[in-house]
XYZ file of C-alpha atoms in Angstrom:
308
model
C -9.726 -10.010 12.645
C -7.609 -12.027 10.187
C -5.835 -10.058 7.434
C -3.840 -10.899 4.343
C -0.992 -8.496 3.567
C -0.008 -7.378 0.057
C 3.323 -5.637 -0.586
C 4.769 -3.682 -3.463
C 7.424 -1.026 -3.750
C 8.536 2.136 -5.507
C 12.196 3.093 -5.894
C 11.962 6.776 -6.802
C 13.958 8.943 -4.350
C 14.242 6.316 -1.663
C 12.613 2.942 -1.169
C 8.860 3.047 -0.598
C 7.013 0.110 0.934
C 3.319 -0.109 0.099
C 1.592 -2.528 2.477
C -2.114 -3.228 1.915
C -3.953 -5.168 4.633
C -7.155 -6.857 3.457
C -9.546 -8.543 5.913
C -9.758 -12.188 4.905
C -13.525 -12.225 5.518
C -14.096 -9.348 3.053
C -11.465 -10.171 0.457
C -14.111 -11.590 -1.886
C -15.866 -8.204 -2.059
C -12.682 -6.484 -3.215
C -11.918 -9.260 -5.683
C -15.399 -9.103 -7.198
C -15.129 -5.345 -7.708
C -11.753 -5.654 -9.431
C -13.054 -8.469 -11.641
C -16.035 -6.328 -12.640
C -13.683 -3.536 -13.699
C -11.720 -5.981 -15.847
C -14.945 -6.940 -17.583
C -16.181 -3.358 -17.970
C -12.900 -2.108 -19.463
C -12.121 -5.232 -21.513
C -8.552 -5.050 -20.264
C -7.101 -8.375 -19.158
C -3.335 -7.777 -19.118
C -1.034 -7.227 -16.147
C -1.722 -3.808 -14.629
C 0.956 -1.478 -13.259
C 1.343 2.273 -12.929
C 4.295 2.022 -15.329
C 1.859 0.908 -18.054
C -0.389 3.953 -17.608
C 0.846 6.341 -20.300
C -2.264 7.966 -21.763
C -6.040 8.043 -21.390
C -7.147 4.740 -22.822
C -8.667 1.547 -21.470
C -5.503 0.850 -19.459
C -5.977 4.192 -17.743
C -9.692 3.491 -17.214
C -8.876 0.148 -15.612
C -6.149 1.649 -13.399
C -8.351 4.651 -12.528
C -11.110 2.323 -11.385
C -8.686 0.170 -9.394
C -7.362 3.228 -7.540
C -10.867 4.454 -6.727
C -11.827 0.998 -5.481
C -8.631 0.889 -3.426
C -9.449 4.202 -1.764
C -13.024 3.047 -1.121
C -11.689 -0.190 0.405
C -9.889 1.888 3.068
C -13.132 3.425 4.331
C -13.667 2.581 7.996
C -17.175 4.056 8.236
C -19.548 5.225 5.527
C -21.568 7.400 7.956
C -24.697 6.611 5.910
C -23.083 8.231 2.855
C -22.240 5.833 0.002
C -18.944 6.526 -1.767
C -19.137 7.059 -5.552
C -16.607 5.064 -7.571
C -15.884 4.693 -11.268
C -16.139 1.060 -12.348
C -14.784 1.508 -15.868
C -18.104 2.111 -17.572
C -18.678 5.078 -19.887
C -21.691 6.279 -21.857
C -20.918 8.625 -24.750
C -17.492 9.136 -23.245
C -18.837 10.123 -19.829
C -17.836 8.192 -16.722
C -20.632 6.349 -14.971
C -20.292 6.199 -11.186
C -21.640 3.549 -8.832
C -22.581 4.239 -5.227
C -20.384 1.998 -3.107
C -21.325 1.100 0.465
C -19.965 -2.437 0.870
C -17.621 -2.349 3.853
C -14.216 -3.934 3.188
C -12.131 -2.414 5.996
C -8.732 -2.603 4.300
C -5.751 -0.631 5.648
C -2.718 0.829 3.883
C 0.737 1.433 5.331
C 3.157 3.667 3.446
C 6.713 3.423 4.755
C 9.641 5.076 3.019
C 13.331 4.493 3.639
C 14.904 7.758 2.522
C 18.075 6.371 0.970
C 18.578 3.811 -1.754
C 19.843 1.544 1.063
C 23.284 3.165 0.817
C 23.121 3.733 4.601
C 22.702 -0.022 5.178
C 26.155 -1.071 3.995
C 26.525 -3.665 6.749
C 23.896 -5.700 4.872
C 25.396 -6.696 1.528
C 22.307 -8.686 0.563
C 19.727 -6.414 -1.110
C 16.829 -8.648 -0.081
C 17.769 -8.392 3.610
C 17.536 -4.592 3.397
C 14.051 -4.906 1.986
C 13.079 -7.430 4.674
C 14.369 -5.298 7.558
C 12.745 -2.049 6.433
C 9.512 -3.876 5.586
C 9.438 -5.335 9.080
C 9.975 -1.907 10.649
C 7.259 -0.288 8.554
C 4.820 -3.128 9.146
C 5.276 -3.037 12.913
C 4.822 0.715 13.179
C 1.790 0.598 10.913
C 0.123 -2.227 12.827
C 0.573 -0.359 16.103
C -0.841 2.824 14.594
C -3.834 1.338 12.763
C -4.881 -1.391 15.192
C -6.266 -1.110 18.707
C -7.818 -3.250 21.439
C -11.267 -3.154 19.829
C -9.895 -3.696 16.298
C -7.132 -6.331 16.615
C -5.073 -7.332 13.592
C -3.936 -10.919 12.990
C -1.896 -11.494 9.829
C -2.406 -14.910 8.264
C -0.694 -14.431 4.886
C 1.887 -12.137 3.281
C 1.976 -11.622 -0.484
C 5.014 -10.054 -2.193
C 5.246 -9.176 -5.862
C 7.749 -11.788 -6.960
C 11.178 -12.741 -5.654
C 13.418 -12.658 -8.739
C 14.307 -8.976 -8.326
C 15.470 -9.791 -4.773
C 17.682 -12.587 -6.192
C 16.314 -15.073 -3.681
C 13.121 -16.022 -1.875
C 12.183 -13.809 1.041
C 13.211 -15.035 4.485
C 10.353 -15.853 6.849
C 12.716 -15.838 9.836
C 13.970 -12.322 9.169
C 10.486 -10.969 8.451
C 8.264 -12.815 10.915
C 10.307 -14.431 13.688
C 12.436 -11.340 14.266
C 9.421 -9.058 14.466
C 9.479 -8.676 18.241
C 7.546 -6.528 20.666
C 4.183 -6.427 18.933
C 1.442 -4.936 21.056
C -1.189 -7.362 22.280
C -3.716 -6.337 19.632
C -1.312 -7.367 16.836
C -0.300 -10.915 15.915
C 1.166 -12.888 13.015
C 0.615 -16.524 12.100
C 3.505 -18.953 12.600
C 2.602 -20.890 9.453
C 5.649 -22.024 7.486
C 4.003 -20.942 4.216
C 2.856 -17.514 5.417
C 4.908 -15.795 2.664
C 3.941 -16.098 -1.001
C 6.536 -14.372 -3.207
C 5.523 -15.691 -6.602
C 4.904 -13.186 -9.382
C 1.762 -11.024 -9.486
C 1.589 -11.254 -13.278
C -1.419 -13.510 -13.804
C -0.364 -14.271 -17.381
C 2.832 -16.011 -16.285
C 3.349 -19.585 -15.157
C 3.605 -20.221 -11.416
C 1.969 -16.911 -10.557
C -0.055 -16.382 -7.404
C -3.804 -17.023 -7.359
C -5.657 -14.729 -9.778
C -7.415 -12.726 -7.047
C -4.145 -12.254 -5.177
C -2.468 -11.085 -8.386
C -5.179 -8.446 -8.829
C -4.810 -7.154 -5.267
C -1.025 -7.005 -5.698
C -1.547 -4.998 -8.881
C -3.869 -2.699 -6.931
C -1.097 -2.282 -4.336
C 1.321 -1.306 -7.122
C -1.090 1.421 -8.221
C -1.710 2.683 -4.691
C 1.958 3.061 -3.784
C 2.636 4.690 -7.142
C -0.156 7.181 -6.521
C 0.991 7.967 -2.970
C 4.543 8.512 -4.226
C 3.223 10.736 -7.026
C 1.274 12.883 -4.568
C 4.061 13.163 -2.006
C 6.898 13.872 -4.477
C 5.099 15.597 -7.381
C 8.183 17.504 -8.531
C 10.295 14.389 -9.076
C 9.963 12.569 -12.389
C 6.155 12.639 -12.286
C 4.017 12.247 -15.382
C 0.862 14.328 -15.750
C -1.182 11.203 -16.451
C -0.038 9.759 -13.118
C -1.059 12.953 -11.318
C -4.521 12.526 -12.794
C -4.610 8.863 -11.780
C -3.548 9.805 -8.234
C -6.325 12.358 -7.650
C -8.331 10.133 -5.227
C -5.155 9.534 -3.186
C -4.373 13.264 -3.222
C -7.746 13.886 -1.583
C -6.814 11.401 1.167
C -3.450 13.089 1.707
C -5.090 16.513 1.911
C -7.394 15.225 4.657
C -4.390 13.756 6.472
C -2.631 17.121 6.329
C -5.462 18.704 8.276
C -4.393 16.801 11.373
C -5.629 14.090 13.769
C -8.891 15.886 14.606
C -9.867 15.901 10.929
C -8.960 12.238 10.509
C -10.934 11.172 13.603
C -14.049 12.509 11.910
C -13.138 11.126 8.506
C -14.612 8.029 6.932
C -10.965 6.937 6.458
C -10.141 6.970 10.179
C -7.559 4.235 10.864
C -7.551 3.447 7.158
C -3.985 4.433 6.291
C -0.765 5.857 7.721
C 2.586 7.190 6.499
C 6.138 7.575 7.800
C 9.786 7.391 6.756
C 13.162 6.356 8.191
C 16.903 6.674 7.712
C 20.096 5.590 9.452
C 22.333 8.137 11.170
C 25.629 6.965 12.659
C 24.210 3.473 12.924
C 20.985 4.527 14.692
C 17.529 4.392 13.164
C 15.751 7.730 12.906
C 12.101 8.253 12.105
C 10.522 11.421 10.834
C 7.612 12.971 9.015
C 7.129 12.612 5.281
C 7.542 16.052 3.804
C 4.813 17.002 1.356
C 6.850 18.547 -1.469
C 3.855 20.295 -3.023
C 3.212 22.287 0.140
C 4.494 25.840 0.175
C 3.636 26.200 3.844
C 6.096 23.689 5.255
C 3.309 21.410 6.471
C 4.190 17.756 6.862
C 2.632 14.342 7.222
C 3.482 11.917 9.968
C 2.761 8.516 11.422
C 3.737 8.083 15.051
C 6.129 5.154 15.308
C 6.545 3.461 18.630
C 10.021 3.895 20.078
C 10.566 0.249 20.948
C 11.271 -1.011 17.432
C 13.557 -4.028 17.455
C 15.804 -3.736 14.395
C 17.726 -7.017 14.499
C 19.107 -7.888 11.085
């Protein structure tokens, strides 16, 4: 199946890559839902977790986006529609819609533990982002795809290039991504990367629907980071926004057997990396809120090619 990839980041205690894979055939369903939320909440501005500061229409819009994002990751409804808030309220009470339209999106969370201080051989900040993105993408594709559910990436969307101080390098991201398993593939198109801004109010932004999905990706990675590091500079309003993601993480904590029976099977995965004496190390993401020492992990294949 063909997928478009949407990337955003968080830079709180490490560098977090949020990578949302959306099936091209079902992208219109996701876009229509997000557009409906915009209409229901009467909020038309650029949406980011940084803008969510109190319970108002911005929060309602973001809350609905997050719930839609979680619903988009469902791999099987098992004849049980998933209730989502679409931004509508009656007398202050949320009105929920029963969602059963299969989208089949996937989310990869990949964290590099340092602020890139262990990548001093790469003076270019953008190259550090490109390399760690490539590592996280490869591991995630191997984990979430399989022979019966192949993944072919036809487009990659990044939230702007100005903060990288240059356009992203297709050669470093795509051509150096070696050793993909046979159920994973990436288009060789010269224009596979779109790194224009996700702010739909600015000139030369990406297409409106792509901007909205990038803004959804911003919210998802912010919510995952909030859940996984709740004791670090976390606002209470963000904890409330992240509640649907917290429920996903709690299921993940229960282990592979629980996830195999979950409607989110193969819907998302998580892992982190760091450099030690020049060698890449991969480990579990520690769940800071846990008092039992339980951890979360995504199995990364051991044949990662980390050419710079």
